[in-house]
Amino acid sequence: MNLNSGALAMLLPFLCCCCFFFSVPTLFAQSFDTNASSTGAAARALDALLQDYAYRAFVRPKTGVPYDGAVPSNLTGIQIAAMRLRSGSLRTRGVNMYREFRIPTGVLEQPYVERLVLVYQNLGNWSLRYYSLPNYTYLAPILGLLAYDASDLSAKNLPELDLRASGDPIRINFSDVESAPIGSVPKCVRFDLHGSVIFSNLTAPNECSTIRQGHFSIVTESVPPPSPPPEREGKESSNRRTWIIVGSVVGGVALLAFLGFLILWGRKCKQRKKMQEMEKAADVGEALHMTSVGDTKAPSATATRTQPTLENEYVP
């Protein structure tokens, strides 16, 4: 069925409103995904930058000795250190204490390298910026432990080695931990290099354990904020009423547009049906012959059914 321009004009507002309401959730989802991916990319870029500055701390490095590094001035508050080790020594002896990390024997790296560097990170007040965790509150700063190849101490943008404990886990003893709110339970959290977040229970007060490298902290679920004061409630109620009014107006316009379309469509169908009835009636009737009368034409019958009887005709 073909629609006239009036029907299309009435249908257009309804279609626009539908497209808007269906597209809003998709836009919000895309925005959320974009923010999450950009945060992960920023954290990986920070790891590469801190690896470069940690390697700069090696001037005349000694094996097994940690060296503190200096970060750029725009990252003040972050602490880094680097320690070079032999792969075999790490596996057979471990590291008794490297800052907050206690590394046991049996720790292996993949792929295998003869020497490796363990880069230590303490993100301090930058933790939340690079590792946002909705609905959770950090009780301790993010601590990082990453392993790199030590064959070239001037190299940049090195890929991390896969460091894994084959026996006892690596333990992290957090030294700067805030008290958890009353009624909340602290949890360990680990961020791996692929963006995954893993929660676990504390193995001891202020202590977490892991079998993999990554970034670690202690968190607790955020406590809902107290109820807002009456003024705030009044403002929120006013905003809510405004949105209800706007939604009602938009919905009313869409409904009117749809009803207008239905009315035009019904009128169109009624006219079409009437035309069909007239055409059918014309096809059933008998066509009249046309004859010329002077300068005009008029319908005429070809014959009459009954012959007229003359009044003066004699009938025996």
PDB file of C-alpha atoms in Angstrom:
ATOM      1  CA  MET A   1       0.000   0.000   0.000  1.00  0.00           C
ATOM      2  CA  ASN A   2       1.365   3.405  -0.935  1.00  0.00           C
ATOM      3  CA  LEU A   3       1.247   6.115   1.727  1.00  0.00           C
ATOM      4  CA  ASN A   4       0.729   9.750   0.850  1.00  0.00           C
ATOM      5  CA  SER A   5       3.104  12.487   2.005  1.00  0.00           C
ATOM      6  CA  GLY A   6       0.812  13.432   4.901  1.00  0.00           C
ATOM      7  CA  ALA A   7       1.005   9.956   6.404  1.00  0.00           C
ATOM      8  CA  LEU A   8       4.779   9.913   6.123  1.00  0.00           C
ATOM      9  CA  ALA A   9       4.997  13.323   7.769  1.00  0.00           C
ATOM     10  CA  MET A  10       2.920  12.113  10.718  1.00  0.00           C
ATOM     11  CA  LEU A  11       4.897   8.868  11.036  1.00  0.00           C
ATOM     12  CA  LEU A  12       8.315  10.574  11.046  1.00  0.00           C
ATOM     13  CA  PRO A  13       8.201  11.967  14.647  1.00  0.00           C
ATOM     14  CA  PHE A  14       7.150   8.565  15.986  1.00  0.00           C
ATOM     15  CA  LEU A  15      10.057   6.819  14.276  1.00  0.00           C
ATOM     16  CA  CYS A  16      12.542   9.443  15.523  1.00  0.00           C
ATOM     17  CA  CYS A  17      11.387   8.988  19.122  1.00  0.00           C
ATOM     18  CA  CYS A  18      11.689   5.200  18.873  1.00  0.00           C
ATOM     19  CA  CYS A  19      15.195   5.435  17.445  1.00  0.00           C
ATOM     20  CA  PHE A  20      16.260   7.799  20.247  1.00  0.00           C
ATOM     21  CA  PHE A  21      14.988   5.640  23.115  1.00  0.00           C
ATOM     22  CA  PHE A  22      16.444   2.420  21.669  1.00  0.00           C
ATOM     23  CA  SER A  23      19.843   4.006  20.962  1.00  0.00           C
ATOM     24  CA  VAL A  24      20.439   5.518  24.437  1.00  0.00           C
ATOM     25  CA  PRO A  25      21.347   2.203  26.209  1.00  0.00           C
ATOM     26  CA  THR A  26      23.733   1.298  23.390  1.00  0.00           C
ATOM     27  CA  LEU A  27      25.477   4.663  23.636  1.00  0.00           C
ATOM     28  CA  PHE A  28      25.912   4.273  27.397  1.00  0.00           C
ATOM     29  CA  ALA A  29      27.311   0.734  26.958  1.00  0.00           C
ATOM     30  CA  GLN A  30      29.766   1.896  24.317  1.00  0.00           C
ATOM     31  CA  SER A  31      30.849   4.772  26.566  1.00  0.00           C
ATOM     32  CA  PHE A  32      31.468   2.416  29.456  1.00  0.00           C
ATOM     33  CA  ASP A  33      33.470  -0.035  27.334  1.00  0.00           C
ATOM     34  CA  THR A  34      35.545   2.805  25.916  1.00  0.00           C
ATOM     35  CA  ASN A  35      36.390   4.128  29.386  1.00  0.00           C
ATOM     36  CA  ALA A  36      37.379   0.664  30.651  1.00  0.00           C
ATOM     37  CA  SER A  37      39.623  -0.032  27.666  1.00  0.00           C
ATOM     38  CA  SER A  38      41.269   3.408  27.906  1.00  0.00           C
ATOM     39  CA  THR A  39      42.015   2.840  31.627  1.00  0.00           C
ATOM     40  CA  GLY A  40      43.667  -0.521  30.868  1.00  0.00           C
ATOM     41  CA  ALA A  41      45.759   1.019  28.095  1.00  0.00           C
ATOM     42  CA  ALA A  42      46.903   3.792  30.439  1.00  0.00           C
ATOM     43  CA  ALA A  43      47.994   1.249  33.061  1.00  0.00           C
ATOM     44  CA  ARG A  44      50.005  -0.717  30.507  1.00  0.00           C
ATOM     45  CA  ALA A  45      51.654   2.489  29.264  1.00  0.00           C
ATOM     46  CA  LEU A  46      52.557   3.333  32.872  1.00  0.00           C
ATOM     47  CA  ASP A  47      54.192  -0.094  33.307  1.00  0.00           C
ATOM     48  CA  ALA A  48      56.367   0.506  30.245  1.00  0.00           C
ATOM     49  CA  LEU A  49      57.380   3.959  31.499  1.00  0.00           C
ATOM     50  CA  LEU A  50      58.234   2.713  35.004  1.00  0.00           C
ATOM     51  CA  GLN A  51      60.296  -0.147  33.543  1.00  0.00           C
ATOM     52  CA  ASP A  52      62.395   2.389  31.660  1.00  0.00           C
ATOM     53  CA  TYR A  53      62.981   4.572  34.729  1.00  0.00           C
ATOM     54  CA  ALA A  54      63.628   1.577  36.991  1.00  0.00           C
ATOM     55  CA  TYR A  55      66.352   0.319  34.620  1.00  0.00           C
ATOM     56  CA  ARG A  56      67.993   3.751  34.799  1.00  0.00           C
ATOM     57  CA  ALA A  57      68.768   3.041  38.471  1.00  0.00           C
ATOM     58  CA  PHE A  58      71.334   0.427  37.367  1.00  0.00           C
ATOM     59  CA  VAL A  59      74.705   2.172  37.166  1.00  0.00           C
ATOM     60  CA  ARG A  60      77.019  -0.505  38.527  1.00  0.00           C
ATOM     61  CA  PRO A  61      74.435  -3.073  39.525  1.00  0.00           C
ATOM     62  CA  LYS A  62      75.121  -5.954  41.871  1.00  0.00           C
ATOM     63  CA  THR A  63      73.097  -9.124  41.688  1.00  0.00           C
ATOM     64  CA  GLY A  64      70.452  -9.431  44.403  1.00  0.00           C
ATOM     65  CA  VAL A  65      70.656  -5.775  45.491  1.00  0.00           C
ATOM     66  CA  PRO A  66      67.556  -3.550  45.069  1.00  0.00           C
ATOM     67  CA  TYR A  67      68.076  -0.075  43.604  1.00  0.00           C
ATOM     68  CA  ASP A  68      65.560   2.741  44.042  1.00  0.00           C
ATOM     69  CA  GLY A  69      64.538   4.549  40.881  1.00  0.00           C
ATOM     70  CA  ALA A  70      63.316   8.104  40.274  1.00  0.00           C
ATOM     71  CA  VAL A  71      60.064   8.754  38.426  1.00  0.00           C
ATOM     72  CA  PRO A  72      59.271  11.810  36.248  1.00  0.00           C
ATOM     73  CA  SER A  73      58.168  14.934  38.086  1.00  0.00           C
ATOM     74  CA  ASN A  74      54.629  14.591  36.775  1.00  0.00           C
ATOM     75  CA  LEU A  75      54.303  11.216  38.567  1.00  0.00           C
ATOM     76  CA  THR A  76      55.458  12.360  41.998  1.00  0.00           C
ATOM     77  CA  GLY A  77      54.128   9.985  44.651  1.00  0.00           C
ATOM     78  CA  ILE A  78      54.968   6.772  42.773  1.00  0.00           C
ATOM     79  CA  GLN A  79      57.879   4.712  44.118  1.00  0.00           C
ATOM     80  CA  ILE A  80      59.875   2.242  42.000  1.00  0.00           C
ATOM     81  CA  ALA A  81      62.828  -0.081  42.503  1.00  0.00           C
ATOM     82  CA  ALA A  82      64.689  -2.680  40.448  1.00  0.00           C
ATOM     83  CA  MET A  83      66.661  -5.786  41.416  1.00  0.00           C
ATOM     84  CA  ARG A  84      68.666  -8.011  39.080  1.00  0.00           C
ATOM     85  CA  LEU A  85      68.778 -11.755  39.771  1.00  0.00           C
ATOM     86  CA  ARG A  86      70.038 -14.936  38.213  1.00  0.00           C
ATOM     87  CA  SER A  87      67.212 -17.164  37.114  1.00  0.00           C
ATOM     88  CA  GLY A  88      68.703 -20.200  38.848  1.00  0.00           C
ATOM     89  CA  SER A  89      69.241 -18.296  42.088  1.00  0.00           C
ATOM     90  CA  LEU A  90      65.648 -17.075  42.104  1.00  0.00           C
ATOM     91  CA  ARG A  91      64.394 -20.623  41.620  1.00  0.00           C
ATOM     92  CA  THR A  92      66.571 -22.256  44.290  1.00  0.00           C
ATOM     93  CA  ARG A  93      66.907 -19.487  46.891  1.00  0.00           C
ATOM     94  CA  GLY A  94      64.031 -17.076  46.354  1.00  0.00           C
ATOM     95  CA  VAL A  95      64.132 -13.576  47.856  1.00  0.00           C
ATOM     96  CA  ASN A  96      63.618 -13.267  51.604  1.00  0.00           C
ATOM     97  CA  MET A  97      62.141  -9.754  51.408  1.00  0.00           C
ATOM     98  CA  TYR A  98      61.953  -7.370  48.455  1.00  0.00           C
ATOM     99  CA  ARG A  99      60.088  -4.363  49.811  1.00  0.00           C
ATOM    100  CA  GLU A 100      56.656  -5.811  50.721  1.00  0.00           C
ATOM    101  CA  PHE A 101      57.149  -9.006  48.663  1.00  0.00           C
ATOM    102  CA  ARG A 102      58.425 -12.287  50.098  1.00  0.00           C
ATOM    103  CA  ILE A 103      59.396 -14.561  47.185  1.00  0.00           C
ATOM    104  CA  PRO A 104      59.758 -18.283  48.012  1.00  0.00           C
ATOM    105  CA  THR A 105      61.846 -20.907  46.257  1.00  0.00           C
ATOM    106  CA  GLY A 106      60.413 -22.544  43.164  1.00  0.00           C
ATOM    107  CA  VAL A 107      59.503 -19.357  41.291  1.00  0.00           C
ATOM    108  CA  LEU A 108      59.935 -19.804  37.526  1.00  0.00           C
ATOM    109  CA  GLU A 109      59.783 -17.436  34.577  1.00  0.00           C
ATOM    110  CA  GLN A 110      58.624 -18.039  31.025  1.00  0.00           C
ATOM    111  CA  PRO A 111      60.295 -17.747  28.645  1.00  0.00           C
ATOM    112  CA  TYR A 112      63.520 -18.727  30.360  1.00  0.00           C
ATOM    113  CA  VAL A 113      66.258 -16.085  30.619  1.00  0.00           C
ATOM    114  CA  GLU A 114      69.662 -16.302  32.283  1.00  0.00           C
ATOM    115  CA  ARG A 115      69.169 -13.068  34.237  1.00  0.00           C
ATOM    116  CA  LEU A 116      66.014 -11.164  35.038  1.00  0.00           C
ATOM    117  CA  VAL A 117      65.002  -7.912  36.703  1.00  0.00           C
ATOM    118  CA  LEU A 118      62.177  -7.627  39.228  1.00  0.00           C
ATOM    119  CA  VAL A 119      60.605  -4.160  39.008  1.00  0.00           C
ATOM    120  CA  TYR A 120      58.763  -2.998  42.124  1.00  0.00           C
ATOM    121  CA  GLN A 121      55.969  -0.396  41.971  1.00  0.00           C
ATOM    122  CA  ASN A 122      54.114   1.516  44.675  1.00  0.00           C
ATOM    123  CA  LEU A 123      51.519   3.698  42.973  1.00  0.00           C
ATOM    124  CA  GLY A 124      50.588   5.600  46.133  1.00  0.00           C
ATOM    125  CA  ASN A 125      47.904   8.202  45.479  1.00  0.00           C
ATOM    126  CA  TRP A 126      47.891   7.294  41.768  1.00  0.00           C
ATOM    127  CA  SER A 127      46.324   3.889  42.467  1.00  0.00           C
ATOM    128  CA  LEU A 128      42.724   4.903  41.867  1.00  0.00           C
ATOM    129  CA  ARG A 129      43.549   6.773  38.673  1.00  0.00           C
ATOM    130  CA  TYR A 130      45.173   3.812  36.928  1.00  0.00           C
ATOM    131  CA  TYR A 131      43.205   0.999  38.582  1.00  0.00           C
ATOM    132  CA  SER A 132      39.660   2.215  39.083  1.00  0.00           C
ATOM    133  CA  LEU A 133      37.502  -0.289  40.954  1.00  0.00           C
ATOM    134  CA  PRO A 134      33.803   0.701  41.111  1.00  0.00           C
ATOM    135  CA  ASN A 135      31.929  -0.060  44.338  1.00  0.00           C
ATOM    136  CA  TYR A 136      35.185  -0.711  46.236  1.00  0.00           C
ATOM    137  CA  THR A 137      37.443   1.445  48.405  1.00  0.00           C
ATOM    138  CA  TYR A 138      41.217   1.024  48.523  1.00  0.00           C
ATOM    139  CA  LEU A 139      42.639   0.432  51.998  1.00  0.00           C
ATOM    140  CA  ALA A 140      46.232   0.231  50.710  1.00  0.00           C
ATOM    141  CA  PRO A 141      48.079   1.601  47.681  1.00  0.00           C
ATOM    142  CA  ILE A 142      48.576  -0.548  44.603  1.00  0.00           C
ATOM    143  CA  LEU A 143      51.827  -2.561  44.737  1.00  0.00           C
ATOM    144  CA  GLY A 144      53.265  -4.034  41.543  1.00  0.00           C
ATOM    145  CA  LEU A 145      55.807  -6.782  40.900  1.00  0.00           C
ATOM    146  CA  LEU A 146      56.811  -7.387  37.264  1.00  0.00           C
ATOM    147  CA  ALA A 147      59.661  -9.418  35.766  1.00  0.00           C
ATOM    148  CA  TYR A 148      61.718  -8.440  32.697  1.00  0.00           C
ATOM    149  CA  ASP A 149      64.712  -9.756  30.772  1.00  0.00           C
ATOM    150  CA  ALA A 150      68.021  -8.380  32.131  1.00  0.00           C
ATOM    151  CA  SER A 151      70.196  -9.048  29.083  1.00  0.00           C
ATOM    152  CA  ASP A 152      70.042  -5.357  28.056  1.00  0.00           C
ATOM    153  CA  LEU A 153      69.703  -2.885  30.929  1.00  0.00           C
ATOM    154  CA  SER A 154      69.238   0.056  28.541  1.00  0.00           C
ATOM    155  CA  ALA A 155      66.252  -1.498  26.748  1.00  0.00           C
ATOM    156  CA  LYS A 156      62.819   0.138  26.756  1.00  0.00           C
ATOM    157  CA  ASN A 157      59.278  -1.165  26.218  1.00  0.00           C
ATOM    158  CA  LEU A 158      60.293  -4.694  27.196  1.00  0.00           C
ATOM    159  CA  PRO A 159      57.603  -7.370  27.380  1.00  0.00           C
ATOM    160  CA  GLU A 160      56.976  -8.833  30.814  1.00  0.00           C
ATOM    161  CA  LEU A 161      58.090 -12.356  31.614  1.00  0.00           C
ATOM    162  CA  ASP A 162      55.483 -14.771  32.930  1.00  0.00           C
ATOM    163  CA  LEU A 163      56.520 -15.141  36.575  1.00  0.00           C
ATOM    164  CA  ARG A 164      54.852 -18.003  38.449  1.00  0.00           C
ATOM    165  CA  ALA A 165      55.333 -19.758  41.807  1.00  0.00           C
ATOM    166  CA  SER A 166      55.410 -23.534  41.436  1.00  0.00           C
ATOM    167  CA  GLY A 167      55.368 -24.264  45.188  1.00  0.00           C
ATOM    168  CA  ASP A 168      54.587 -21.873  48.017  1.00  0.00           C
ATOM    169  CA  PRO A 169      52.891 -18.611  46.962  1.00  0.00           C
ATOM    170  CA  ILE A 170      54.457 -15.175  46.884  1.00  0.00           C
ATOM    171  CA  ARG A 171      53.335 -13.192  49.940  1.00  0.00           C
ATOM    172  CA  ILE A 172      52.688  -9.445  50.082  1.00  0.00           C
ATOM    173  CA  ASN A 173      52.830  -7.768  53.504  1.00  0.00           C
ATOM    174  CA  PHE A 174      51.190  -4.345  53.118  1.00  0.00           C
ATOM    175  CA  SER A 175      52.767  -1.782  55.425  1.00  0.00           C
ATOM    176  CA  ASP A 176      50.401   1.145  54.823  1.00  0.00           C
ATOM    177  CA  VAL A 177      46.848  -0.082  55.360  1.00  0.00           C
ATOM    178  CA  GLU A 178      43.840   1.924  56.492  1.00  0.00           C
ATOM    179  CA  SER A 179      41.315   0.455  58.912  1.00  0.00           C
ATOM    180  CA  ALA A 180      38.288  -1.117  57.298  1.00  0.00           C
ATOM    181  CA  PRO A 181      34.885   0.413  58.114  1.00  0.00           C
ATOM    182  CA  ILE A 182      32.917  -1.337  60.841  1.00  0.00           C
ATOM    183  CA  GLY A 183      31.005  -4.278  59.420  1.00  0.00           C
ATOM    184  CA  SER A 184      33.023  -4.536  56.192  1.00  0.00           C
ATOM    185  CA  VAL A 185      35.410  -7.350  55.272  1.00  0.00           C
ATOM    186  CA  PRO A 186      38.765  -6.490  53.646  1.00  0.00           C
ATOM    187  CA  LYS A 187      39.681  -8.455  50.534  1.00  0.00           C
ATOM    188  CA  CYS A 188      42.800  -8.931  48.453  1.00  0.00           C
ATOM    189  CA  VAL A 189      42.595  -7.857  44.827  1.00  0.00           C
ATOM    190  CA  ARG A 190      44.943  -8.658  41.973  1.00  0.00           C
ATOM    191  CA  PHE A 191      45.036  -7.034  38.542  1.00  0.00           C
ATOM    192  CA  ASP A 192      46.725  -9.204  35.939  1.00  0.00           C
ATOM    193  CA  LEU A 193      48.393  -7.910  32.786  1.00  0.00           C
ATOM    194  CA  HIS A 194      45.311  -8.704  30.670  1.00  0.00           C
ATOM    195  CA  GLY A 195      42.893  -6.513  32.615  1.00  0.00           C
ATOM    196  CA  SER A 196      41.281  -9.239  34.739  1.00  0.00           C
ATOM    197  CA  VAL A 197      40.435  -8.532  38.390  1.00  0.00           C
ATOM    198  CA  ILE A 198      40.751 -11.386  40.911  1.00  0.00           C
ATOM    199  CA  PHE A 199      39.515 -11.154  44.506  1.00  0.00           C
ATOM    200  CA  SER A 200      40.686 -13.418  47.353  1.00  0.00           C
ATOM    201  CA  ASN A 201      40.731 -13.563  51.140  1.00  0.00           C
ATOM    202  CA  LEU A 202      43.577 -12.228  53.241  1.00  0.00           C
ATOM    203  CA  THR A 203      45.996 -14.955  54.368  1.00  0.00           C
ATOM    204  CA  ALA A 204      46.913 -12.949  57.493  1.00  0.00           C
ATOM    205  CA  PRO A 205      46.280  -9.423  58.787  1.00  0.00           C
ATOM    206  CA  ASN A 206      47.360  -7.013  56.034  1.00  0.00           C
ATOM    207  CA  GLU A 207      48.785  -9.918  54.003  1.00  0.00           C
ATOM    208  CA  CYS A 208      47.848 -11.308  50.582  1.00  0.00           C
ATOM    209  CA  SER A 209      49.308 -14.155  48.552  1.00  0.00           C
ATOM    210  CA  THR A 210      49.638 -14.879  44.840  1.00  0.00           C
ATOM    211  CA  ILE A 211      51.262 -17.342  42.462  1.00  0.00           C
ATOM    212  CA  ARG A 212      51.480 -14.848  39.600  1.00  0.00           C
ATOM    213  CA  GLN A 213      52.961 -11.407  39.060  1.00  0.00           C
ATOM    214  CA  GLY A 214      50.755  -8.342  38.686  1.00  0.00           C
ATOM    215  CA  HIS A 215      49.395  -5.460  40.770  1.00  0.00           C
ATOM    216  CA  PHE A 216      47.939  -5.976  44.254  1.00  0.00           C
ATOM    217  CA  SER A 217      46.038  -4.137  46.961  1.00  0.00           C
ATOM    218  CA  ILE A 218      43.575  -4.538  49.835  1.00  0.00           C
ATOM    219  CA  VAL A 219      40.039  -3.241  49.282  1.00  0.00           C
ATOM    220  CA  THR A 220      36.640  -3.257  50.905  1.00  0.00           C
ATOM    221  CA  GLU A 221      33.180  -2.796  49.480  1.00  0.00           C
ATOM    222  CA  SER A 222      32.120   0.831  49.510  1.00  0.00           C
ATOM    223  CA  VAL A 223      29.626   1.855  52.191  1.00  0.00           C
ATOM    224  CA  PRO A 224      26.534   3.567  50.714  1.00  0.00           C
ATOM    225  CA  PRO A 225      26.559   7.309  51.442  1.00  0.00           C
ATOM    226  CA  PRO A 226      24.153   8.628  54.096  1.00  0.00           C
ATOM    227  CA  SER A 227      20.760   9.847  53.020  1.00  0.00           C
ATOM    228  CA  PRO A 228      20.908  13.384  51.611  1.00  0.00           C
ATOM    229  CA  PRO A 229      19.417  16.321  53.521  1.00  0.00           C
ATOM    230  CA  PRO A 230      15.837  17.430  52.765  1.00  0.00           C
ATOM    231  CA  GLU A 231      17.029  20.223  50.471  1.00  0.00           C
ATOM    232  CA  ARG A 232      18.846  17.700  48.347  1.00  0.00           C
ATOM    233  CA  GLU A 233      15.791  15.468  48.269  1.00  0.00           C
ATOM    234  CA  GLY A 234      13.651  18.386  47.155  1.00  0.00           C
ATOM    235  CA  LYS A 235      16.072  19.185  44.349  1.00  0.00           C
ATOM    236  CA  GLU A 236      16.203  15.566  43.228  1.00  0.00           C
ATOM    237  CA  SER A 237      12.405  15.341  43.334  1.00  0.00           C
ATOM    238  CA  SER A 238      12.189  18.475  41.202  1.00  0.00           C
ATOM    239  CA  ASN A 239      14.621  17.015  38.680  1.00  0.00           C
ATOM    240  CA  ARG A 240      12.663  13.773  38.653  1.00  0.00           C
ATOM    241  CA  ARG A 241       9.408  15.623  37.999  1.00  0.00           C
ATOM    242  CA  THR A 242      11.075  17.544  35.184  1.00  0.00           C
ATOM    243  CA  TRP A 243      12.182  14.327  33.518  1.00  0.00           C
ATOM    244  CA  ILE A 244       8.707  12.838  33.983  1.00  0.00           C
ATOM    245  CA  ILE A 245       7.141  15.878  32.306  1.00  0.00           C
ATOM    246  CA  VAL A 246       9.629  15.766  29.438  1.00  0.00           C
ATOM    247  CA  GLY A 247       9.050  12.049  28.988  1.00  0.00           C
ATOM    248  CA  SER A 248       5.277  12.520  29.048  1.00  0.00           C
ATOM    249  CA  VAL A 249       5.436  15.262  26.407  1.00  0.00           C
ATOM    250  CA  VAL A 250       7.660  13.196  24.146  1.00  0.00           C
ATOM    251  CA  GLY A 251       5.459  10.142  24.630  1.00  0.00           C
ATOM    252  CA  GLY A 252       2.309  12.174  23.945  1.00  0.00           C
ATOM    253  CA  VAL A 253       3.746  13.573  20.719  1.00  0.00           C
ATOM    254  CA  ALA A 254       4.721  10.091  19.612  1.00  0.00           C
ATOM    255  CA  LEU A 255       1.242   8.752  20.455  1.00  0.00           C
ATOM    256  CA  LEU A 256      -0.492  11.571  18.581  1.00  0.00           C
ATOM    257  CA  ALA A 257       1.714  10.967  15.566  1.00  0.00           C
ATOM    258  CA  PHE A 258       0.844   7.278  15.622  1.00  0.00           C
ATOM    259  CA  LEU A 259      -2.899   7.967  15.987  1.00  0.00           C
ATOM    260  CA  GLY A 260      -2.742  10.463  13.114  1.00  0.00           C
ATOM    261  CA  PHE A 261      -1.108   7.845  10.960  1.00  0.00           C
ATOM    262  CA  LEU A 262      -3.862   5.325  11.836  1.00  0.00           C
ATOM    263  CA  ILE A 263      -6.588   7.853  10.954  1.00  0.00           C
ATOM    264  CA  LEU A 264      -5.023   8.656   7.580  1.00  0.00           C
ATOM    265  CA  TRP A 265      -4.521   4.982   6.874  1.00  0.00           C
ATOM    266  CA  GLY A 266      -8.188   4.192   7.722  1.00  0.00           C
ATOM    267  CA  ARG A 267      -9.443   7.036   5.525  1.00  0.00           C
ATOM    268  CA  LYS A 268      -7.282   5.827   2.671  1.00  0.00           C
ATOM    269  CA  CYS A 269      -8.646   2.303   3.000  1.00  0.00           C
ATOM    270  CA  LYS A 270     -12.241   3.580   3.099  1.00  0.00           C
ATOM    271  CA  GLN A 271     -11.792   5.616  -0.090  1.00  0.00           C
ATOM    272  CA  ARG A 272     -10.177   2.692  -1.849  1.00  0.00           C
ATOM    273  CA  LYS A 273     -13.034   0.376  -0.838  1.00  0.00           C
ATOM    274  CA  LYS A 274     -15.639   2.870  -2.118  1.00  0.00           C
ATOM    275  CA  MET A 275     -13.857   3.150  -5.454  1.00  0.00           C
ATOM    276  CA  GLN A 276     -13.761  -0.625  -5.761  1.00  0.00           C
ATOM    277  CA  GLU A 277     -17.529  -0.831  -5.111  1.00  0.00           C
ATOM    278  CA  MET A 278     -18.242   1.815  -7.773  1.00  0.00           C
ATOM    279  CA  GLU A 279     -16.033   0.022 -10.297  1.00  0.00           C
ATOM    280  CA  LYS A 280     -17.778  -3.266  -9.544  1.00  0.00           C
ATOM    281  CA  ALA A 281     -21.235  -1.686  -9.996  1.00  0.00           C
ATOM    282  CA  ALA A 282     -20.160  -0.189 -13.325  1.00  0.00           C
ATOM    283  CA  ASP A 283     -18.935  -3.569 -14.563  1.00  0.00           C
ATOM    284  CA  VAL A 284     -22.261  -5.295 -13.700  1.00  0.00           C
ATOM    285  CA  GLY A 285     -24.542  -2.716 -15.473  1.00  0.00           C
ATOM    286  CA  GLU A 286     -25.325  -2.696 -19.229  1.00  0.00           C
ATOM    287  CA  ALA A 287     -23.580  -0.065 -21.340  1.00  0.00           C
ATOM    288  CA  LEU A 288     -25.860   2.335 -23.266  1.00  0.00           C
ATOM    289  CA  HIS A 289     -25.403   3.091 -26.936  1.00  0.00           C
ATOM    290  CA  MET A 290     -24.770   6.699 -27.914  1.00  0.00           C
ATOM    291  CA  THR A 291     -26.559   8.457 -30.802  1.00  0.00           C
ATOM    292  CA  SER A 292     -26.185  11.902 -32.334  1.00  0.00           C
ATOM    293  CA  VAL A 293     -28.967  14.418 -31.850  1.00  0.00           C
ATOM    294  CA  GLY A 294     -28.037  17.566 -33.648  1.00  0.00           C
ATOM    295  CA  ASP A 295     -24.645  18.635 -32.454  1.00  0.00           C
ATOM    296  CA  THR A 296     -24.802  16.570 -29.251  1.00  0.00           C
ATOM    297  CA  LYS A 297     -24.682  12.896 -28.331  1.00  0.00           C
ATOM    298  CA  ALA A 298     -27.152  11.165 -26.056  1.00  0.00           C
ATOM    299  CA  PRO A 299     -27.685   7.585 -24.903  1.00  0.00           C
ATOM    300  CA  SER A 300     -30.315   5.594 -26.763  1.00  0.00           C
ATOM    301  CA  ALA A 301     -31.795   2.106 -26.543  1.00  0.00           C
ATOM    302  CA  THR A 302     -31.368  -0.230 -29.492  1.00  0.00           C
ATOM    303  CA  ALA A 303     -34.773  -1.805 -29.096  1.00  0.00           C
ATOM    304  CA  THR A 304     -37.906  -1.802 -26.917  1.00  0.00           C
ATOM    305  CA  ARG A 305     -39.203  -4.826 -25.104  1.00  0.00           C
ATOM    306  CA  THR A 306     -42.951  -4.314 -25.855  1.00  0.00           C
ATOM    307  CA  GLN A 307     -44.387  -3.061 -29.091  1.00  0.00           C
ATOM    308  CA  PRO A 308     -46.932  -0.259 -28.468  1.00  0.00           C
ATOM    309  CA  THR A 309     -50.542  -0.830 -29.464  1.00  0.00           C
ATOM    310  CA  LEU A 310     -52.245   1.925 -31.474  1.00  0.00           C
ATOM    311  CA  GLU A 311     -55.563   3.043 -30.084  1.00  0.00           C
ATOM    312  CA  ASN A 312     -57.248   3.300 -33.479  1.00  0.00           C
ATOM    313  CA  GLU A 313     -55.952   0.001 -34.821  1.00  0.00           C
ATOM    314  CA  TYR A 314     -58.698  -2.404 -35.662  1.00  0.00           C
ATOM    315  CA  VAL A 315     -58.578  -5.696 -33.824  1.00  0.00           C
ATOM    316  CA  PRO A 316     -61.116  -8.360 -34.974  1.00  0.00           C
TER     317      PRO A 316
END
